[in-house]
Coordinates of N, CA and C in Angstrom, one line a residue:
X230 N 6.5 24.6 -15.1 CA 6.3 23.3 -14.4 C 5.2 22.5 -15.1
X231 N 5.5 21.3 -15.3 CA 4.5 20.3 -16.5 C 3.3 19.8 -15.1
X232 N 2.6 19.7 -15.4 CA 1.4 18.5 -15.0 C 1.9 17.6 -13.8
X233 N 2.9 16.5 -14.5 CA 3.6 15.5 -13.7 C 4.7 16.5 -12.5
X234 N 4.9 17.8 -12.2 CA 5.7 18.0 -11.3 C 5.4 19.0 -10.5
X235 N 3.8 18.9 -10.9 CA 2.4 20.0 -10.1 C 2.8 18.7 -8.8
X236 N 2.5 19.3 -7.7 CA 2.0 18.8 -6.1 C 0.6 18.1 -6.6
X237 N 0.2 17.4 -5.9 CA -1.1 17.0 -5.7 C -2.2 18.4 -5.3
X238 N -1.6 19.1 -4.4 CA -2.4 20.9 -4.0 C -2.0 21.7 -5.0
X239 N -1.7 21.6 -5.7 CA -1.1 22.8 -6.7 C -2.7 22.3 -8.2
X240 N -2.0 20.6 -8.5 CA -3.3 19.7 -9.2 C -4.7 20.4 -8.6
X241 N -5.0 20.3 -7.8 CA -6.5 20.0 -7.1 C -6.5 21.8 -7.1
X242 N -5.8 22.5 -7.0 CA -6.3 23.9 -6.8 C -6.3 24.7 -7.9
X243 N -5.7 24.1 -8.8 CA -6.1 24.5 -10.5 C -7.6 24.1 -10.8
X244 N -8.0 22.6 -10.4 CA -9.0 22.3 -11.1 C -10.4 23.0 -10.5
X245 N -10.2 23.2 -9.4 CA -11.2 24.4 -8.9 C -12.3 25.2 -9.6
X246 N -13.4 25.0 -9.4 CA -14.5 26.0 -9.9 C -14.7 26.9 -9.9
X247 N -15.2 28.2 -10.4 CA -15.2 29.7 -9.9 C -16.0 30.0 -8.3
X248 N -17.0 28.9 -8.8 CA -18.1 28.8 -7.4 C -17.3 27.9 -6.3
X249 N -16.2 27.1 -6.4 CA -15.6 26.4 -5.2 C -14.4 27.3 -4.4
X250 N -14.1 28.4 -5.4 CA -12.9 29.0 -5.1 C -13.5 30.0 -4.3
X251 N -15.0 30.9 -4.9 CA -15.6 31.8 -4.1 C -16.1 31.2 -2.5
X252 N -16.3 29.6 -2.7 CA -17.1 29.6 -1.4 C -15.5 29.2 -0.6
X253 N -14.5 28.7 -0.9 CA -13.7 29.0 -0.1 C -13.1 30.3 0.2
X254 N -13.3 31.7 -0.6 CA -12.8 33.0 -0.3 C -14.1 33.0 1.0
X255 N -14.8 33.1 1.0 CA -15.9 33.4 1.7 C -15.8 32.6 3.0
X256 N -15.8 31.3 3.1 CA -15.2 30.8 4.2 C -14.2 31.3 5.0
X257 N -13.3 31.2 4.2 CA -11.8 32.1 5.1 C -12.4 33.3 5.6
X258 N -12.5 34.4 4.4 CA -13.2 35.8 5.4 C -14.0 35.1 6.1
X259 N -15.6 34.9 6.8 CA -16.1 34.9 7.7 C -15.6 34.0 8.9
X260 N -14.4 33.1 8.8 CA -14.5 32.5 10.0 C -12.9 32.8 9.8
X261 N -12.9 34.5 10.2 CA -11.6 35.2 10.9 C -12.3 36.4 11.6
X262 N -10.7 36.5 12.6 CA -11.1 38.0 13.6 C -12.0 39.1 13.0
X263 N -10.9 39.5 11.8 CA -11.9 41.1 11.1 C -13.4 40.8 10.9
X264 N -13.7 40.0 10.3 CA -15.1 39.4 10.0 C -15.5 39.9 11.3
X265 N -15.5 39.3 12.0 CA -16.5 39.2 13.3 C -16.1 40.3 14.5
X266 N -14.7 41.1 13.9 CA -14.9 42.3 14.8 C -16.0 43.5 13.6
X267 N -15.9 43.2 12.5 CA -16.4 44.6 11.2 C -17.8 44.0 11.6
X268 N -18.5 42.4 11.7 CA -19.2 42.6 11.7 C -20.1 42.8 13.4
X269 N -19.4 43.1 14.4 CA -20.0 44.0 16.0 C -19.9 45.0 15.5
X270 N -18.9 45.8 14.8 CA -19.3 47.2 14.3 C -20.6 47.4 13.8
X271 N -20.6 46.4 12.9 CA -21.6 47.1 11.8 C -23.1 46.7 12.8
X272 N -23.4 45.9 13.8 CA -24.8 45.5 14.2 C -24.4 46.5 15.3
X273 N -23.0 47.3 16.1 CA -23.4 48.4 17.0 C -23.7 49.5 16.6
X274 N -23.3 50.2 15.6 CA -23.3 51.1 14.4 C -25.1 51.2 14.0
X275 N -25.4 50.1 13.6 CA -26.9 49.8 13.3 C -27.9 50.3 14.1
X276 N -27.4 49.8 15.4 CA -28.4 50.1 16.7 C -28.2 51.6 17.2
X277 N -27.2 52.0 17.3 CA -26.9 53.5 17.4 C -27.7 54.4 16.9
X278 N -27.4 53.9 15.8 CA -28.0 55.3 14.6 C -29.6 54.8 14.5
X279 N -30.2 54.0 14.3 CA -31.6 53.3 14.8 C -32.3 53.7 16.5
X280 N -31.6 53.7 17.5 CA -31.8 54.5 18.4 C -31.5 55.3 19.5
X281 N -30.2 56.0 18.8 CA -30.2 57.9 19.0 C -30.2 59.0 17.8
X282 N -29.5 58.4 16.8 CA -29.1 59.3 15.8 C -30.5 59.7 15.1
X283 N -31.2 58.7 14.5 CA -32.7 59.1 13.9 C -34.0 58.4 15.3
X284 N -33.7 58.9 16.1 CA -34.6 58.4 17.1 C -36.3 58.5 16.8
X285 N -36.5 59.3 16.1 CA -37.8 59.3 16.0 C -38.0 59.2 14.2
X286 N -37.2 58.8 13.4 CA -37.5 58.9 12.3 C -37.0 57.4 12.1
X287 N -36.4 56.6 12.6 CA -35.6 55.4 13.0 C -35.8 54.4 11.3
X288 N -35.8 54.5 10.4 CA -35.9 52.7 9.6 C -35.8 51.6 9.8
X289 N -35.2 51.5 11.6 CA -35.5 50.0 11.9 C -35.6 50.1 13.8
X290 N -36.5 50.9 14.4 CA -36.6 50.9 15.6 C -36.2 49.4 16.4
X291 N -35.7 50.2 17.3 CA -35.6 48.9 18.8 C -37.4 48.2 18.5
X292 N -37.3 46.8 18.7 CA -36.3 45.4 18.7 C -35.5 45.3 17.3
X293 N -35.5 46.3 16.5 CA -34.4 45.8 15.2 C -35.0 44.4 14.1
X294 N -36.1 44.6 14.2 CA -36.4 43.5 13.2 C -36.3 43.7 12.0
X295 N -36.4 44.6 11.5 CA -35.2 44.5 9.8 C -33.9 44.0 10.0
X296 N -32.7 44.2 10.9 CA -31.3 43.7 11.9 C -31.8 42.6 11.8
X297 N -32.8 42.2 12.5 CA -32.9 40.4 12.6 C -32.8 39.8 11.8
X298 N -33.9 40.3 10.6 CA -34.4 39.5 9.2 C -32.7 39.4 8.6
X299 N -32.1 40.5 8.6 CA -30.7 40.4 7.5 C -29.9 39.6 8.3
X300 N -29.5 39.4 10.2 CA -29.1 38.4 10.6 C -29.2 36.8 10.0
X301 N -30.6 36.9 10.1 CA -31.5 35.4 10.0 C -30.8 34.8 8.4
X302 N -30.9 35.7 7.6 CA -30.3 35.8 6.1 C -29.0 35.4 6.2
X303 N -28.5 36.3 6.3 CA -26.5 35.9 6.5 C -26.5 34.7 7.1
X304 N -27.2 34.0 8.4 CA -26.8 32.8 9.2 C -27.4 32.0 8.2
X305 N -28.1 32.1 7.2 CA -28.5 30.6 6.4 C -27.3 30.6 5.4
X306 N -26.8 31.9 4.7 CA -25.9 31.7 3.5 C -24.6 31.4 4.1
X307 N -24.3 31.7 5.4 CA -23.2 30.9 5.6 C -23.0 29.8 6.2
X308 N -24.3 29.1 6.9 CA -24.4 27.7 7.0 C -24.3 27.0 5.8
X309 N -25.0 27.5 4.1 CA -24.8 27.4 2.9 C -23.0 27.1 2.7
X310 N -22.8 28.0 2.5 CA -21.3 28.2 2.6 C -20.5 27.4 3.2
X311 N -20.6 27.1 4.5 CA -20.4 26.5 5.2 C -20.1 25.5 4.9
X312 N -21.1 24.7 5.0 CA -21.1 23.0 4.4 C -20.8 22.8 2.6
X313 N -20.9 23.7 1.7 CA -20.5 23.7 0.5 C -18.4 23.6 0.7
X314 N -17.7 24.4 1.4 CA -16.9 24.1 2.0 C -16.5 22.7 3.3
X315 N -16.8 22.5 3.5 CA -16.8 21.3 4.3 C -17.1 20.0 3.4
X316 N -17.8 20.2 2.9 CA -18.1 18.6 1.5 C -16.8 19.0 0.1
X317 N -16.1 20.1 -0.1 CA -14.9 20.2 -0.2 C -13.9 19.5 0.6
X318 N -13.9 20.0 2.0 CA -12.7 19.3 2.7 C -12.5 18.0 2.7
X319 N -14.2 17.5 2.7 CA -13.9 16.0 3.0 C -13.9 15.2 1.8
X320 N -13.7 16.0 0.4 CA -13.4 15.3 -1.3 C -11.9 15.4 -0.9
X321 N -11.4 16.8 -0.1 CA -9.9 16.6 -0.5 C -9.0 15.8 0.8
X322 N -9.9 15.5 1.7 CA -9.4 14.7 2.9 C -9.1 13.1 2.0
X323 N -10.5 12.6 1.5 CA -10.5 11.4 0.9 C -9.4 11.2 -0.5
X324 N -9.3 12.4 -1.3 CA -8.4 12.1 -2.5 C -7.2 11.9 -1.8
X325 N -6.8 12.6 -0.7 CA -5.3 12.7 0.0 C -5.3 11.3 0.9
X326 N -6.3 10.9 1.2 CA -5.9 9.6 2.1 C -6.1 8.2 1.2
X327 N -6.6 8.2 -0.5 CA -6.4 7.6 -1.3 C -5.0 7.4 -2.0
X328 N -4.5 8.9 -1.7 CA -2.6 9.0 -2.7 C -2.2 8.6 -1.6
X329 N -2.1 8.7 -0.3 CA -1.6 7.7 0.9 C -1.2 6.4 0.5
X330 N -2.4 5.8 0.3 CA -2.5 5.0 0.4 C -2.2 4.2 -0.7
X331 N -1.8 4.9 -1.9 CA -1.6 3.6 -3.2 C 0.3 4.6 -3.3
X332 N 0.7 5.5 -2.4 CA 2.3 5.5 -2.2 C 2.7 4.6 -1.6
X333 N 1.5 4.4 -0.3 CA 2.4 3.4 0.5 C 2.2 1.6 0.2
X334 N 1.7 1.7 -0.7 CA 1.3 0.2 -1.7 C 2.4 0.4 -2.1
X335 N 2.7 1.2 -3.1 CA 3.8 1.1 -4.1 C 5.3 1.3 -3.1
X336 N 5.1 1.7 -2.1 CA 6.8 1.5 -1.6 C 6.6 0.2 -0.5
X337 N 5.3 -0.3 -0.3 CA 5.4 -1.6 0.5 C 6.1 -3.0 -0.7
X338 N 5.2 -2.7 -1.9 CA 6.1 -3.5 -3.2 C 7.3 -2.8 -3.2
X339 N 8.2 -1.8 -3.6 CA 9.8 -1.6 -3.2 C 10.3 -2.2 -2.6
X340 N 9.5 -1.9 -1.3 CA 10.7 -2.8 0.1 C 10.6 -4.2 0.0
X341 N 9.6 -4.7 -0.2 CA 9.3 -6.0 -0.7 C 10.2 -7.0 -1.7
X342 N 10.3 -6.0 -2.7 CA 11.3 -6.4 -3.8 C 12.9 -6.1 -3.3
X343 N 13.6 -5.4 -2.3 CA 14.1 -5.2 -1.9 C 14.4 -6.3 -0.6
X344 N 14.0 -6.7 0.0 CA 14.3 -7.6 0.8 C 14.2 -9.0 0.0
X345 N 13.8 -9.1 -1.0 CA 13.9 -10.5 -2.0 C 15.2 -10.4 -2.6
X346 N 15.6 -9.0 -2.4 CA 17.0 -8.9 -3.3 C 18.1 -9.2 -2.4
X347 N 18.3 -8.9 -0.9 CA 18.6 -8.8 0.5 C 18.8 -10.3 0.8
X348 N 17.5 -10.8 0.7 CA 17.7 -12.0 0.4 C 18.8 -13.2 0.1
X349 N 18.3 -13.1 -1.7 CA 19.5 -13.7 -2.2 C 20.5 -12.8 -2.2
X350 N 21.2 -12.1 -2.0 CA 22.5 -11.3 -2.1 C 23.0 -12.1 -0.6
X351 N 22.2 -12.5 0.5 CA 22.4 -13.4 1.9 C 22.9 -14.7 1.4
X352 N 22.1 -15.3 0.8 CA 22.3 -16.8 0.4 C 23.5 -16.7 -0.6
X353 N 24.2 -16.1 -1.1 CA 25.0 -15.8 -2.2 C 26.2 -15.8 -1.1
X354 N 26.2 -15.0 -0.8 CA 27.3 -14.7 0.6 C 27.6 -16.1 1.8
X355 N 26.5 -16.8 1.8 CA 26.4 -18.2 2.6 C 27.1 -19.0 1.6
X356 N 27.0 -19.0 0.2 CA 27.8 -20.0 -0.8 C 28.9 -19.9 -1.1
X357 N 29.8 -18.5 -1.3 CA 30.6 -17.9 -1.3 C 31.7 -18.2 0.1
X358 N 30.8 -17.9 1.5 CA 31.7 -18.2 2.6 C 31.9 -20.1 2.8
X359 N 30.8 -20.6 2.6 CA 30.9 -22.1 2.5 C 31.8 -22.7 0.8
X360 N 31.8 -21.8 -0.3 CA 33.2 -22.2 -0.9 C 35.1 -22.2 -0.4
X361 N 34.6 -20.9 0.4 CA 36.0 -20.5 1.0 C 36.4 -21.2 1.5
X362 N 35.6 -21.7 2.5 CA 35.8 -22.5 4.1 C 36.5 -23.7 3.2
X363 N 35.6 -24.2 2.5 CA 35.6 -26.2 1.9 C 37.3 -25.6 0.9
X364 N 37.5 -24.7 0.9 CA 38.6 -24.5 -0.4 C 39.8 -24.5 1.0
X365 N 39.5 -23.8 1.9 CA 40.6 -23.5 3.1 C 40.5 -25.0 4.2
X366 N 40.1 -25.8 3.8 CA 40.1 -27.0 4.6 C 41.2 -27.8 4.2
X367 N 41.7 -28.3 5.0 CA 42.9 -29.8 4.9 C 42.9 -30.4 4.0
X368 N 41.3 -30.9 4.2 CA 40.8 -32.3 2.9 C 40.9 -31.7 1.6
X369 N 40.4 -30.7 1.3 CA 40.9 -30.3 0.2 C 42.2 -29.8 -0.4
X370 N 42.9 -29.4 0.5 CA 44.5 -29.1 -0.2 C 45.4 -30.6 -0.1
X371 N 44.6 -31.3 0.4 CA 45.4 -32.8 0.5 C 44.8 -33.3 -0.8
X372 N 43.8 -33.2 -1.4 CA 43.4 -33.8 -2.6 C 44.0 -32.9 -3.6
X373 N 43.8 -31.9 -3.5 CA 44.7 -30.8 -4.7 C 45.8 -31.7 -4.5
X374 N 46.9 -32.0 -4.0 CA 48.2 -32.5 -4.0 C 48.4 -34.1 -4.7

Protein backbone atom coordinates (compact mmCIF):
# COMPACT_ATOMS: atom_id res chain seq x y z
CA UNK A 1 0.00 0.00 0.00
CA UNK A 2 1.82 3.41 -1.28
CA UNK A 3 1.65 6.62 0.95
CA UNK A 4 -1.36 8.15 -1.09
CA UNK A 5 -3.69 4.90 -0.03
CA UNK A 6 -2.41 4.94 3.77
CA UNK A 7 -5.71 6.31 5.92
CA UNK A 8 -4.98 9.42 7.55
CA UNK A 9 -4.55 6.79 11.04
CA UNK A 10 -2.51 4.40 9.36
CA UNK A 11 -0.22 8.17 8.15
CA UNK A 12 -0.21 9.54 11.71
CA UNK A 13 0.53 6.13 13.44
CA UNK A 14 3.59 5.38 11.30
CA UNK A 15 5.02 8.79 12.01
CA UNK A 16 4.89 8.11 15.77
CA UNK A 17 7.88 8.39 18.14
CA UNK A 18 9.29 5.58 20.10
CA UNK A 19 8.52 7.88 23.22
CA UNK A 20 4.74 8.75 21.78
CA UNK A 21 4.01 5.15 21.08
CA UNK A 22 5.39 4.12 24.71
CA UNK A 23 3.36 6.84 26.38
CA UNK A 24 0.40 5.70 24.56
CA UNK A 25 1.25 1.80 25.55
CA UNK A 26 1.35 3.08 29.06
CA UNK A 27 -1.81 5.04 28.97
CA UNK A 28 -3.92 2.16 27.66
CA UNK A 29 -2.38 -0.24 30.34
CA UNK A 30 -3.02 2.04 33.29
CA UNK A 31 -6.44 3.40 32.56
CA UNK A 32 -7.83 -0.38 32.20
CA UNK A 33 -9.48 -3.02 34.72
CA UNK A 34 -6.21 -5.31 35.14
CA UNK A 35 -4.12 -2.25 35.87
CA UNK A 36 -6.15 -1.25 38.75
CA UNK A 37 -7.33 -4.69 39.87
CA UNK A 38 -2.93 -6.06 39.70
CA UNK A 39 -2.49 -2.84 41.14
CA UNK A 40 -5.18 -3.60 44.77
CA UNK A 41 -3.23 -6.70 44.64
CA UNK A 42 -0.06 -5.50 44.69
CA UNK A 43 -0.74 -2.49 47.66
CA UNK A 44 -2.95 -5.55 49.59
CA UNK A 45 -0.16 -8.06 49.10
CA UNK A 46 2.29 -5.14 50.41
CA UNK A 47 0.38 -4.53 53.60
CA UNK A 48 -0.03 -8.21 54.39
CA UNK A 49 3.28 -9.27 54.29
CA UNK A 50 4.47 -5.65 56.02
CA UNK A 51 1.96 -6.50 58.84
CA UNK A 52 1.60 -10.27 59.50
CA UNK A 53 4.03 -12.09 57.37
CA UNK A 54 7.39 -10.10 58.67
CA UNK A 55 5.54 -8.44 61.60
CA UNK A 56 8.32 -7.63 63.50
CA UNK A 57 11.05 -7.55 61.00
CA UNK A 58 8.62 -5.52 58.62
CA UNK A 59 10.65 -3.10 55.62
CA UNK A 60 7.90 -0.93 55.58
CA UNK A 61 5.70 -1.02 58.87
CA UNK A 62 2.04 0.29 59.23
CA UNK A 63 1.50 3.56 58.18
CA UNK A 64 3.53 2.18 55.00
CA UNK A 65 5.46 5.17 54.17
CA UNK A 66 7.90 3.52 51.76
CA UNK A 67 3.98 2.36 50.01
CA UNK A 68 3.29 6.04 50.11
CA UNK A 69 6.52 7.50 48.75
CA UNK A 70 6.23 4.80 45.63
CA UNK A 71 2.35 5.73 45.45
CA UNK A 72 3.23 9.51 45.55
CA UNK A 73 5.93 8.43 42.56
CA UNK A 74 3.63 6.47 40.15
CA UNK A 75 0.78 9.37 40.67
CA UNK A 76 3.28 12.04 39.25
CA UNK A 77 4.53 9.64 36.23
CA UNK A 78 1.26 9.00 35.27
CA UNK A 79 -0.16 12.51 35.58
CA UNK A 80 3.26 12.80 33.26
CA UNK A 81 1.92 10.30 31.04
CA UNK A 82 -1.15 11.40 31.23
CA UNK A 83 -1.08 14.69 29.76
CA UNK A 84 1.98 13.71 27.39
CA UNK A 85 -1.04 11.64 25.98
CA UNK A 86 -3.69 14.05 26.03
CA UNK A 87 -1.60 16.93 24.12
CA UNK A 88 -1.37 13.88 21.65
CA UNK A 89 -5.10 13.61 21.35
CA UNK A 90 -5.64 17.09 20.95
CA UNK A 91 -2.65 17.31 17.87
CA UNK A 92 -4.75 14.39 16.51
CA UNK A 93 -8.30 15.93 17.31
CA UNK A 94 -7.00 19.21 15.54
CA UNK A 95 -5.16 17.39 12.32
CA UNK A 96 -8.66 15.46 11.90
CA UNK A 97 -10.88 18.45 12.31
CA UNK A 98 -8.47 20.39 9.76
CA UNK A 99 -8.86 17.22 6.91
CA UNK A 100 -12.67 17.82 7.79
CA UNK A 101 -12.49 20.61 6.96
CA UNK A 102 -10.49 21.26 3.61
CA UNK A 103 -12.79 17.69 2.38
CA UNK A 104 -15.63 19.51 2.94
CA UNK A 105 -14.21 22.76 1.04
CA UNK A 106 -13.23 20.68 -1.69
CA UNK A 107 -16.71 18.91 -2.09
CA UNK A 108 -18.58 22.34 -1.20
CA UNK A 109 -16.49 23.49 -4.72
CA UNK A 110 -17.81 19.92 -6.41
CA UNK A 111 -21.34 20.61 -5.57
CA UNK A 112 -20.86 24.11 -6.45
CA UNK A 113 -19.52 23.30 -9.85
CA UNK A 114 -22.16 20.90 -10.10
CA UNK A 115 -25.13 22.91 -9.74
CA UNK A 116 -23.45 25.57 -12.30
CA UNK A 117 -23.59 22.57 -14.53
CA UNK A 118 -27.40 21.80 -13.38
CA UNK A 119 -27.80 25.00 -14.17
CA UNK A 120 -27.06 25.43 -17.62
CA UNK A 121 -28.02 21.81 -18.67
CA UNK A 122 -31.77 23.81 -17.10
CA UNK A 123 -31.48 26.72 -19.36
CA UNK A 124 -30.56 24.47 -22.37
CA UNK A 125 -33.68 22.43 -21.85
CA UNK A 126 -35.82 25.89 -21.50
CA UNK A 127 -34.23 26.66 -25.22
CA UNK A 128 -34.71 23.40 -26.59
CA UNK A 129 -38.53 23.18 -25.16
CA UNK A 130 -39.09 27.04 -26.32
CA UNK A 131 -37.60 25.81 -29.96
CA UNK A 132 -40.05 22.98 -30.00
CA UNK A 133 -43.06 24.92 -28.95
CA UNK A 134 -42.22 28.07 -31.67
CA UNK A 135 -41.46 25.07 -34.33
CA UNK A 136 -45.03 23.24 -33.24
CA UNK A 137 -46.93 26.63 -33.51
CA UNK A 138 -49.47 27.56 -36.41
CA UNK A 139 -47.42 30.68 -37.24
CA UNK A 140 -44.78 28.91 -38.00
CA UNK A 141 -45.95 26.05 -40.23
CA UNK A 142 -48.00 28.75 -42.01
CA UNK A 143 -44.81 30.57 -42.92
CA UNK A 144 -42.86 27.28 -43.74
CA UNK A 145 -45.77 26.96 -46.45
Amino acid sequence: MTAAQKTWHEQHKASLTSGQRAADILRNGMGSWPFVGGFIGFMIIWSVINTWALAAKAWDPYPYILLNLLLSMLAGLQGAILLIAAKRQDAIAAAMAQHDFDTNTRAKEEIELLITINREQLDLLKELKNLASAEGSPNHQRSAS
